[in-house]
CSV table of C-alpha atoms in Angstrom, one decimal:
chain,number,residue,atom,x,y,z
H,1,UNK,CA,-14.7,16.6,-14.6
H,2,UNK,CA,-12.8,19.0,-12.3
H,3,UNK,CA,-9.0,19.2,-11.8
H,4,UNK,CA,-9.2,17.4,-8.5
H,5,UNK,CA,-10.9,14.4,-10.0
H,6,UNK,CA,-8.4,14.5,-12.9
H,7,UNK,CA,-5.6,14.5,-10.3
H,8,UNK,CA,-7.0,11.5,-8.4
H,9,UNK,CA,-7.6,9.4,-11.6
H,10,UNK,CA,-4.1,10.4,-12.9
H,11,UNK,CA,-2.4,9.3,-9.7
H,12,UNK,CA,-4.3,6.0,-9.7
H,13,UNK,CA,-3.5,5.3,-13.3
H,14,UNK,CA,0.2,6.1,-12.8
H,15,UNK,CA,0.6,3.9,-9.7
H,16,UNK,CA,-1.4,0.9,-10.9
H,17,UNK,CA,0.1,1.0,-14.4
H,18,UNK,CA,3.5,0.0,-13.0
H,19,UNK,CA,3.0,-1.6,-9.6
H,20,UNK,CA,2.0,-5.3,-9.9
H,21,UNK,CA,-1.6,-4.8,-9.1
H,22,UNK,CA,-3.2,-4.4,-12.6
H,23,UNK,CA,-4.5,-1.0,-13.6
H,24,UNK,CA,-7.2,-2.6,-15.8
H,25,UNK,CA,-8.4,-4.8,-13.0
H,26,UNK,CA,-8.8,-1.8,-10.7
H,27,UNK,CA,-10.7,0.1,-13.3
H,28,UNK,CA,-13.1,-2.8,-13.9
H,29,UNK,CA,-13.7,-3.3,-10.2
H,30,UNK,CA,-13.9,0.4,-9.6
H,31,UNK,CA,-16.6,0.8,-12.2
H,32,UNK,CA,-18.7,-2.0,-10.7
H,33,UNK,CA,-18.3,-0.9,-7.1
H,34,UNK,CA,-18.3,2.9,-7.3
H,35,UNK,CA,-19.4,3.7,-10.9
H,36,UNK,CA,-15.9,5.1,-11.5
H,37,UNK,CA,-15.1,5.3,-15.2
H,38,UNK,CA,-12.3,7.1,-17.2
H,39,UNK,CA,-14.0,10.0,-18.9
H,40,UNK,CA,-13.5,9.1,-22.5
H,41,UNK,CA,-10.8,8.1,-24.9
H,42,UNK,CA,-9.0,11.5,-24.8
H,43,UNK,CA,-8.4,11.1,-21.1
H,44,UNK,CA,-7.2,7.5,-21.6
H,45,UNK,CA,-4.7,8.5,-24.3
H,46,UNK,CA,-3.5,11.3,-22.2
H,47,UNK,CA,-2.7,9.2,-19.1
H,48,UNK,CA,-1.2,6.4,-21.3
H,49,UNK,CA,1.2,8.9,-22.9
H,50,UNK,CA,2.0,10.2,-19.5
H,51,UNK,CA,3.0,6.8,-18.2
H,52,UNK,CA,5.0,6.2,-21.3
H,53,UNK,CA,6.9,9.4,-20.5
H,54,UNK,CA,7.5,8.1,-17.0
H,55,UNK,CA,9.2,5.0,-18.3
H,56,UNK,CA,11.3,7.0,-20.8
H,57,UNK,CA,12.4,9.4,-18.1
H,58,UNK,CA,13.4,6.7,-15.6
H,59,UNK,CA,15.3,4.7,-18.2
H,60,UNK,CA,16.5,7.6,-20.3
H,61,UNK,CA,20.1,6.6,-19.9
H,62,UNK,CA,19.4,3.0,-21.0
H,63,UNK,CA,17.3,4.1,-24.0
H,64,UNK,CA,20.0,6.6,-25.1
H,65,UNK,CA,22.6,3.8,-24.9
H,66,UNK,CA,20.5,1.5,-26.9
H,67,UNK,CA,19.9,4.1,-29.6
H,68,UNK,CA,23.6,5.0,-29.8
H,69,UNK,CA,24.5,1.3,-29.9
H,70,UNK,CA,22.0,0.5,-32.7
H,71,UNK,CA,23.1,3.5,-34.7
H,72,UNK,CA,26.8,2.5,-34.4
H,73,UNK,CA,26.1,-1.1,-35.2
H,74,UNK,CA,26.9,-2.5,-31.8
H,75,UNK,CA,25.8,-6.2,-31.8
H,76,UNK,CA,24.8,-6.3,-28.2
H,77,UNK,CA,22.5,-3.3,-28.5
H,78,UNK,CA,21.0,-4.7,-31.7
H,79,UNK,CA,20.5,-8.0,-29.9
H,80,UNK,CA,18.8,-6.3,-27.0
H,81,UNK,CA,16.4,-4.4,-29.3
H,82,UNK,CA,15.7,-7.7,-31.1
H,83,UNK,CA,14.8,-9.4,-27.8
H,84,UNK,CA,12.4,-6.5,-27.0
H,85,UNK,CA,10.9,-6.8,-30.5
H,86,UNK,CA,10.4,-10.6,-30.1
H,87,UNK,CA,8.8,-10.1,-26.7
H,88,UNK,CA,6.4,-7.5,-28.2
H,89,UNK,CA,5.1,-9.8,-30.9
H,90,UNK,CA,2.7,-12.0,-28.8
H,91,UNK,CA,0.9,-9.1,-27.2
H,92,UNK,CA,0.7,-7.2,-30.5
H,93,UNK,CA,-0.8,-10.3,-32.2
H,94,UNK,CA,-3.3,-10.9,-29.4
H,95,UNK,CA,-4.2,-7.2,-29.0
H,96,UNK,CA,-4.9,-6.7,-32.7
H,97,UNK,CA,-6.2,-10.1,-33.6
H,98,UNK,CA,-8.5,-10.8,-30.6
H,99,UNK,CA,-9.4,-7.2,-29.7
H,100,UNK,CA,-13.2,-7.7,-30.3
H,101,UNK,CA,-13.1,-11.0,-28.3
H,102,UNK,CA,-11.2,-9.5,-25.4
H,103,UNK,CA,-13.2,-6.2,-25.1
H,104,UNK,CA,-16.2,-7.9,-23.4
H,105,UNK,CA,-14.0,-9.2,-20.6
H,106,UNK,CA,-13.7,-5.6,-19.4
H,107,UNK,CA,-17.4,-5.8,-18.5
H,108,UNK,CA,-16.9,-8.8,-16.2
H,109,UNK,CA,-15.7,-7.7,-12.8
H,110,UNK,CA,-15.8,-11.2,-11.3
H,111,UNK,CA,-13.2,-12.3,-14.0
H,112,UNK,CA,-11.0,-9.3,-13.1
H,113,UNK,CA,-11.2,-10.2,-9.4
H,114,UNK,CA,-10.3,-13.8,-10.1
H,115,UNK,CA,-7.4,-12.7,-12.3
H,116,UNK,CA,-6.1,-10.6,-9.4
H,117,UNK,CA,-5.8,-13.8,-7.4
H,118,UNK,CA,-3.7,-15.2,-10.3
H,119,UNK,CA,-1.6,-12.0,-10.3
H,120,UNK,CA,-1.0,-12.5,-6.5
H,121,UNK,CA,0.3,-16.0,-7.2
H,122,UNK,CA,2.6,-14.7,-9.9
H,123,UNK,CA,4.0,-11.9,-7.7
H,124,UNK,CA,4.5,-14.3,-4.8
H,125,UNK,CA,6.4,-16.7,-7.1
H,126,UNK,CA,9.1,-14.0,-7.8
H,127,UNK,CA,10.2,-14.5,-4.1
H,128,UNK,CA,11.6,-17.9,-5.0
H,129,UNK,CA,12.4,-17.5,-8.7
H,130,UNK,CA,14.6,-14.4,-8.2
H,131,UNK,CA,17.1,-16.3,-6.1
H,132,UNK,CA,18.4,-18.2,-9.1
H,133,UNK,CA,18.4,-15.3,-11.6
H,134,UNK,CA,21.9,-14.7,-13.0
H,135,UNK,CA,21.4,-13.6,-16.6
H,136,UNK,CA,21.7,-10.0,-17.7
H,137,UNK,CA,19.1,-10.6,-20.4
H,138,UNK,CA,16.8,-13.4,-21.5
H,139,UNK,CA,17.4,-15.8,-24.3
H,140,UNK,CA,15.3,-15.6,-27.5
H,141,UNK,CA,13.0,-18.3,-26.1
H,142,UNK,CA,12.9,-16.5,-22.7
H,143,UNK,CA,11.9,-13.2,-24.5
H,144,UNK,CA,9.0,-15.0,-26.3
H,145,UNK,CA,7.9,-16.4,-23.0
H,146,UNK,CA,7.9,-12.9,-21.4
H,147,UNK,CA,5.9,-11.8,-24.5
H,148,UNK,CA,3.3,-14.5,-23.9
H,149,UNK,CA,3.1,-13.3,-20.3
H,150,UNK,CA,2.5,-9.8,-21.5
H,151,UNK,CA,-0.2,-11.0,-23.9
H,152,UNK,CA,-2.0,-12.7,-21.0
H,153,UNK,CA,-1.9,-9.4,-19.1
H,154,UNK,CA,-4.3,-7.9,-21.7
H,155,UNK,CA,-7.0,-9.7,-19.5
H,156,UNK,CA,-8.2,-7.3,-16.8
H,157,UNK,CA,-6.8,-8.3,-13.4
H,158,UNK,CA,-3.5,-9.7,-14.8
H,159,UNK,CA,-0.7,-7.3,-14.0
H,160,UNK,CA,1.6,-6.6,-17.0
H,161,UNK,CA,4.6,-5.7,-14.8
H,162,UNK,CA,4.0,-8.6,-12.4
H,163,UNK,CA,3.5,-11.3,-15.0
H,164,UNK,CA,6.5,-10.1,-17.2
H,165,UNK,CA,8.9,-9.9,-14.3
H,166,UNK,CA,7.8,-13.3,-13.1
H,167,UNK,CA,8.4,-14.7,-16.6
H,168,UNK,CA,11.8,-13.0,-16.8
H,169,UNK,CA,12.9,-14.3,-13.4
H,170,UNK,CA,11.7,-17.8,-14.4
H,171,UNK,CA,13.9,-17.5,-17.5
H,172,UNK,CA,16.9,-16.9,-15.2
H,173,UNK,CA,17.2,-13.2,-15.5
H,174,UNK,CA,18.6,-11.3,-12.5
H,175,UNK,CA,15.7,-9.4,-10.8
H,176,UNK,CA,16.7,-5.8,-11.5
H,177,UNK,CA,17.5,-6.7,-15.1
H,178,UNK,CA,14.1,-8.5,-15.3
H,179,UNK,CA,12.4,-5.3,-14.1
H,180,UNK,CA,14.4,-3.2,-16.7
H,181,UNK,CA,13.4,-5.5,-19.5
H,182,UNK,CA,9.8,-5.4,-18.3
H,183,UNK,CA,9.6,-1.6,-18.2
H,184,UNK,CA,11.4,-1.2,-21.5
H,185,UNK,CA,8.9,-3.7,-23.0
H,186,UNK,CA,6.1,-1.5,-21.7
H,187,UNK,CA,7.1,1.3,-24.1
H,188,UNK,CA,5.8,-0.4,-27.2
H,189,UNK,CA,2.9,-1.9,-25.2
H,190,UNK,CA,1.7,1.4,-23.8
H,191,UNK,CA,2.4,3.2,-27.1
H,192,UNK,CA,0.5,0.6,-29.0
H,193,UNK,CA,-2.5,0.9,-26.7
H,194,UNK,CA,-2.5,4.7,-27.3
H,195,UNK,CA,-2.2,4.2,-31.1
H,196,UNK,CA,-5.2,1.8,-31.0
H,197,UNK,CA,-7.3,4.4,-29.2
H,198,UNK,CA,-6.1,7.3,-31.4
H,199,UNK,CA,-8.7,6.8,-34.3
H,200,UNK,CA,-11.4,7.6,-31.8
H,201,UNK,CA,-9.9,10.9,-30.8
H,202,UNK,CA,-11.7,12.8,-33.5
H,203,UNK,CA,-15.1,11.6,-32.3
H,204,UNK,CA,-14.3,12.1,-28.7
H,205,UNK,CA,-13.4,15.8,-28.9
H,206,UNK,CA,-12.1,17.7,-25.9
H,207,UNK,CA,-15.1,17.5,-23.6
H,208,UNK,CA,-12.9,16.8,-20.6
H,209,UNK,CA,-11.3,20.2,-20.8
H,210,UNK,CA,-7.6,21.2,-21.2
H,211,UNK,CA,-6.9,22.0,-17.6
H,212,UNK,CA,-8.1,18.6,-16.2
H,213,UNK,CA,-6.2,16.9,-19.0
H,214,UNK,CA,-3.0,18.8,-18.1
H,215,UNK,CA,-3.5,17.9,-14.4
H,216,UNK,CA,-4.1,14.3,-15.2
H,217,UNK,CA,-1.0,14.1,-17.4
H,218,UNK,CA,1.3,15.6,-14.8
H,219,UNK,CA,-0.2,13.4,-12.0
H,220,UNK,CA,0.0,10.2,-14.0
H,221,UNK,CA,3.6,10.9,-15.2
H,222,UNK,CA,4.9,11.8,-11.7
H,223,UNK,CA,3.1,9.0,-9.9
H,224,UNK,CA,4.3,6.6,-12.7
H,225,UNK,CA,7.9,7.6,-11.9
H,226,UNK,CA,7.3,7.1,-8.2
H,227,UNK,CA,5.7,3.7,-8.9
H,228,UNK,CA,8.7,2.5,-10.9
H,229,UNK,CA,11.0,3.6,-8.1
H,230,UNK,CA,9.0,1.8,-5.5
H,231,UNK,CA,8.8,-1.3,-7.7
H,232,UNK,CA,12.6,-1.4,-8.0
H,233,UNK,CA,13.3,-0.6,-4.4
H,234,UNK,CA,11.0,-3.4,-3.2
H,235,UNK,CA,12.5,-5.8,-5.6
H,236,UNK,CA,16.0,-5.0,-4.4
H,237,UNK,CA,15.0,-5.4,-0.8
H,238,UNK,CA,13.3,-8.7,-1.5
H,239,UNK,CA,9.9,-7.6,-0.2
H,240,UNK,CA,8.3,-7.4,-3.6
H,241,UNK,CA,6.2,-10.5,-2.9
H,242,UNK,CA,4.1,-8.4,-0.4
H,243,UNK,CA,2.2,-7.0,-3.3
H,244,UNK,CA,0.6,-10.4,-3.6
H,245,UNK,CA,-1.3,-9.9,-0.3
H,246,UNK,CA,-2.8,-6.8,-1.7
H,247,UNK,CA,-3.9,-8.6,-4.9
H,248,UNK,CA,-5.4,-11.5,-2.9
H,249,UNK,CA,-7.2,-9.1,-0.5
H,250,UNK,CA,-8.8,-7.0,-3.3
H,251,UNK,CA,-9.6,-10.0,-5.6
H,252,UNK,CA,-10.8,-12.3,-2.8
H,253,UNK,CA,-12.7,-9.5,-1.1
H,254,UNK,CA,-14.6,-8.6,-4.3
H,255,UNK,CA,-15.4,-12.3,-5.0
H,256,UNK,CA,-16.8,-12.7,-1.5
H,257,UNK,CA,-18.9,-9.5,-1.9
H,258,UNK,CA,-20.1,-10.7,-5.3
H,259,UNK,CA,-21.2,-14.0,-3.8
H,260,UNK,CA,-23.3,-12.1,-1.2
H,261,UNK,CA,-24.5,-9.3,-3.5
H,262,UNK,CA,-25.4,-10.7,-7.0
H,263,UNK,CA,-25.4,-7.2,-8.6
H,264,UNK,CA,-21.6,-7.2,-8.5
H,265,UNK,CA,-21.2,-10.3,-10.6
H,266,UNK,CA,-21.5,-8.4,-13.9
C-alpha cells in the first residue's frame, strides 16, 4: 500500500463515516465491484481512531462542558451523559452478543445495496420530521429509540448518522441538537469498534507501513471534520434530504447491475 492509496482510503472513510451514506455499505459494495478492501485490522483501527478524533475536535467545547459538569455534580450534565449511556446500550448488546451472526452480512453486497435504499428513506424522512423538533435533548425513551436505530446501523448499508438523526428528530429533538447527540453518541460507538478490533493487532503487525498509516490517519481525521461540517450545514439549510438521492442511486444501481450480472449478488 502506497501513501496515495492510503490517502484515498482515509478520505473515503472519513467522509462516509459521518455523512449519511454508510461507510460499511460503501466498503462492501466497493469490495464486490472493484476488489477494494481495507488492508488489515491495523489500518481499520487507525482510521477509526482518526474519525474518533474528528468528532472530539468538532465537539471539544461540548465535551469539555460535559466533563466539567459531571465533575462538579451538575444534574443536567449528568443527565446528558446518562442519556448517551442509555443510547449506547442497544448497539453494545447487539455488537457483542450477535457479532458472529452479523459478520457474514458484510459478505452480502446485495443486502448492503438494499439497506442503502432504507437509508435513503430514513434520510428523506428527516425533511418532514425536523419541522416539529423542539426538544434540546431526547427523553429516556427517545434515547433508547436512538440507540436501537444505532444498533440497526451495524448492518452494512444502514447509515449510523442518518438513522440516529432520523430517530432523534422523530423523538422531537431539534435538528441541530439531534445531530449533536448523534455525533456524541458516535464516540463510544467508534471507540468500541476499535476496542473490538484491538485483540487482533498483535497478529496483524505493521505490514501496511508507518508512512501510509500516518497519511491515512491525517486524511481520515481531516475529511471527518469536513464531513461533520457539511452534515450540519446541510441540516441547517434544510437540504439534508438530498443525501437520500445518492443512497437510492448507489443502492438501486447496484441491485440493477446485480440482476444483470449474477457475479455481483454475493
